[in-house]
Structure formats: structure tokens, C-alpha cells
């Protein structure tokens, strides 16, 4: 397993959670990474992403101002700080790696070729 997510759980609306993604992907410090989520009966959607250096980030409109993505290349980890959680944030959250080495953050799932197994986030209303 090359990507392992952790930090999910049950939280009340308005609360906070911090997700982590530990990578054992070779040279992952050189690749873009992102968080996606998938709710029951919905398509997998982009949440937030960060380029290899951390100089560029991108967020879905639905999470802007509430979520923050970061990474620590020395630890080979990526994080998602989730604040002001809403019921509609409930989903399985996946981290993914884009090995294209582009500077920009990509948002389409098809651009990412390595995926974790996901961690469940449940927000109670």
C-alpha cells in the first residue's frame, strides 16, 4: 500500500478534523498530491490539491475558506485541515498522487494514478 489515509471519524457540524496521508510512493516529494471525496451514490470529486513544492494549492468552491491542504516532504505526508464541517462534507476521503510533475494542481481524478484506500468522514447535523 503506497498511500495511507488517517484521521477520519465522526464529528458534529461546525467541528474540525485533520486528515493525514502517509506516502511510500517513490519520489512522492516530487509529485503533486490531492484529496478527493466520494459520498454514497455520487461521483468522486476533487476537494483540494497541492503541487510538489507546496507553492500552489487549489480548492473546490465548496470547501474554500474552510479546508486547508499542506504537505511535509521530509515526512512524505500530506494533510487536510477541515474546519466548520458541514453535513454535506460526509464522504470517504481519498488521497492521490499525480506523477506528471506539472507545476499546476490538477482536479480530474483521471490525472491521478496512485490512490489510497480512503478514510471515512461523517459529519452529524
Short mmCIF file of N, CA and C in Angstrom, two decimals, residues 76-122:
data_model
loop_
_atom_site.label_atom_id
_atom_site.label_comp_id
_atom_site.label_asym_id
_atom_site.label_seq_id
_atom_site.Cartn_x
_atom_site.Cartn_y
_atom_site.Cartn_z
N UNK A 76 7.09 12.99 4.03
CA UNK A 76 6.34 12.35 2.94
C UNK A 76 4.88 12.22 3.33
N UNK A 77 4.33 13.31 3.82
CA UNK A 77 2.94 13.32 4.25
C UNK A 77 2.21 14.54 3.67
N UNK A 78 0.92 14.37 3.50
CA UNK A 78 0.03 15.46 3.10
C UNK A 78 -1.09 15.53 4.13
N UNK A 79 -1.62 16.73 4.34
CA UNK A 79 -2.63 16.93 5.35
C UNK A 79 -3.82 17.68 4.78
N UNK A 80 -4.96 17.50 5.42
CA UNK A 80 -6.14 18.29 5.10
C UNK A 80 -6.76 18.72 6.42
N UNK A 81 -6.66 19.99 6.70
CA UNK A 81 -7.29 20.57 7.89
C UNK A 81 -8.70 20.98 7.50
N UNK A 82 -9.69 20.39 8.16
CA UNK A 82 -11.08 20.64 7.82
C UNK A 82 -11.77 21.33 8.99
N UNK A 83 -12.22 22.53 8.77
CA UNK A 83 -12.90 23.33 9.80
C UNK A 83 -14.32 23.64 9.37
N UNK A 84 -15.12 24.06 10.32
CA UNK A 84 -16.52 24.40 10.05
C UNK A 84 -17.20 23.32 9.23
N UNK A 85 -17.05 22.10 9.67
CA UNK A 85 -17.58 20.96 8.93
C UNK A 85 -19.08 21.06 8.77
N UNK A 86 -19.54 20.59 7.61
CA UNK A 86 -20.97 20.57 7.30
C UNK A 86 -21.41 19.13 7.05
N UNK A 87 -22.69 18.90 7.18
CA UNK A 87 -23.23 17.57 6.95
C UNK A 87 -22.82 17.07 5.56
N UNK A 88 -22.84 17.98 4.59
CA UNK A 88 -22.54 17.60 3.20
C UNK A 88 -21.06 17.29 2.96
N UNK A 89 -20.23 17.45 3.97
CA UNK A 89 -18.84 17.02 3.86
C UNK A 89 -18.68 15.52 4.12
N UNK A 90 -19.75 14.89 4.54
CA UNK A 90 -19.71 13.46 4.81
C UNK A 90 -19.37 12.69 3.54
N UNK A 91 -18.32 11.88 3.61
CA UNK A 91 -17.84 11.13 2.44
C UNK A 91 -16.63 10.29 2.85
N UNK A 92 -16.23 9.42 1.94
CA UNK A 92 -14.93 8.78 2.07
C UNK A 92 -13.91 9.69 1.39
N UNK A 93 -12.86 10.01 2.11
CA UNK A 93 -11.83 10.91 1.59
C UNK A 93 -10.60 10.10 1.17
N UNK A 94 -10.14 10.39 -0.05
CA UNK A 94 -9.01 9.68 -0.63
C UNK A 94 -7.86 10.65 -0.91
N UNK A 95 -6.66 10.21 -0.69
CA UNK A 95 -5.53 10.99 -1.18
C UNK A 95 -5.00 10.32 -2.45
N UNK A 96 -4.39 11.12 -3.30
CA UNK A 96 -3.94 10.64 -4.59
C UNK A 96 -2.68 11.38 -5.01
N UNK A 97 -1.91 10.72 -5.86
CA UNK A 97 -0.65 11.27 -6.36
C UNK A 97 -0.72 11.42 -7.88
N UNK A 98 -0.24 12.56 -8.36
CA UNK A 98 -0.14 12.84 -9.80
C UNK A 98 1.35 12.85 -10.16
N UNK A 99 1.79 11.87 -10.92
CA UNK A 99 3.22 11.74 -11.22
C UNK A 99 3.63 12.46 -12.49
N UNK A 100 2.80 13.39 -12.97
CA UNK A 100 3.14 14.10 -14.19
C UNK A 100 4.18 15.18 -13.96
N UNK A 101 4.38 15.58 -12.71
CA UNK A 101 5.36 16.61 -12.33
C UNK A 101 5.01 17.98 -12.91
N UNK A 102 3.71 18.22 -13.17
CA UNK A 102 3.31 19.55 -13.58
C UNK A 102 3.27 20.49 -12.39
N UNK A 103 3.48 21.75 -12.65
CA UNK A 103 3.50 22.75 -11.58
C UNK A 103 2.08 23.03 -11.08
N UNK A 104 1.12 22.98 -12.00
CA UNK A 104 -0.25 23.30 -11.63
C UNK A 104 -0.89 22.12 -10.91
N UNK A 105 -1.92 22.41 -10.15
CA UNK A 105 -2.67 21.38 -9.45
C UNK A 105 -3.81 20.91 -10.35
N UNK A 106 -3.88 19.63 -10.58
CA UNK A 106 -4.91 19.06 -11.44
C UNK A 106 -6.11 18.64 -10.61
N UNK A 107 -7.29 18.71 -11.22
CA UNK A 107 -8.51 18.43 -10.46
C UNK A 107 -9.28 17.21 -10.94
N UNK A 108 -8.93 16.66 -12.08
CA UNK A 108 -9.66 15.50 -12.59
C UNK A 108 -9.10 14.22 -12.00
N UNK A 109 -9.96 13.33 -11.51
CA UNK A 109 -9.47 12.07 -10.95
C UNK A 109 -8.59 11.28 -11.92
N UNK A 110 -8.87 11.37 -13.22
CA UNK A 110 -8.13 10.57 -14.20
C UNK A 110 -6.67 10.99 -14.30
N UNK A 111 -6.34 12.18 -13.78
CA UNK A 111 -4.96 12.67 -13.83
C UNK A 111 -4.10 12.07 -12.72
N UNK A 112 -4.72 11.40 -11.78
CA UNK A 112 -4.01 10.85 -10.63
C UNK A 112 -3.91 9.34 -10.78
N UNK A 113 -2.72 8.82 -10.59
CA UNK A 113 -2.52 7.40 -10.90
C UNK A 113 -2.22 6.52 -9.69
N UNK A 114 -2.10 7.12 -8.54
CA UNK A 114 -1.94 6.31 -7.33
C UNK A 114 -2.94 6.83 -6.30
N UNK A 115 -3.66 5.90 -5.68
CA UNK A 115 -4.73 6.26 -4.75
C UNK A 115 -4.60 5.49 -3.44
N UNK A 116 -5.02 6.15 -2.38
CA UNK A 116 -5.13 5.46 -1.12
C UNK A 116 -6.45 4.73 -1.03
N UNK A 117 -6.67 4.07 0.09
CA UNK A 117 -7.89 3.28 0.25
C UNK A 117 -9.02 4.09 0.89
N UNK A 118 -8.73 5.26 1.36
CA UNK A 118 -9.77 6.14 1.85
C UNK A 118 -9.98 6.09 3.35
N UNK A 119 -10.50 7.18 3.88
CA UNK A 119 -10.88 7.25 5.28
C UNK A 119 -12.26 7.92 5.37
N UNK A 120 -13.11 7.36 6.19
CA UNK A 120 -14.49 7.85 6.28
C UNK A 120 -14.56 9.08 7.17
N UNK A 121 -15.24 10.09 6.66
CA UNK A 121 -15.56 11.29 7.45
C UNK A 121 -17.07 11.40 7.51
N UNK A 122 -17.60 11.42 8.71
CA UNK A 122 -19.04 11.54 8.91
C UNK A 122 -19.31 12.76 9.77
#
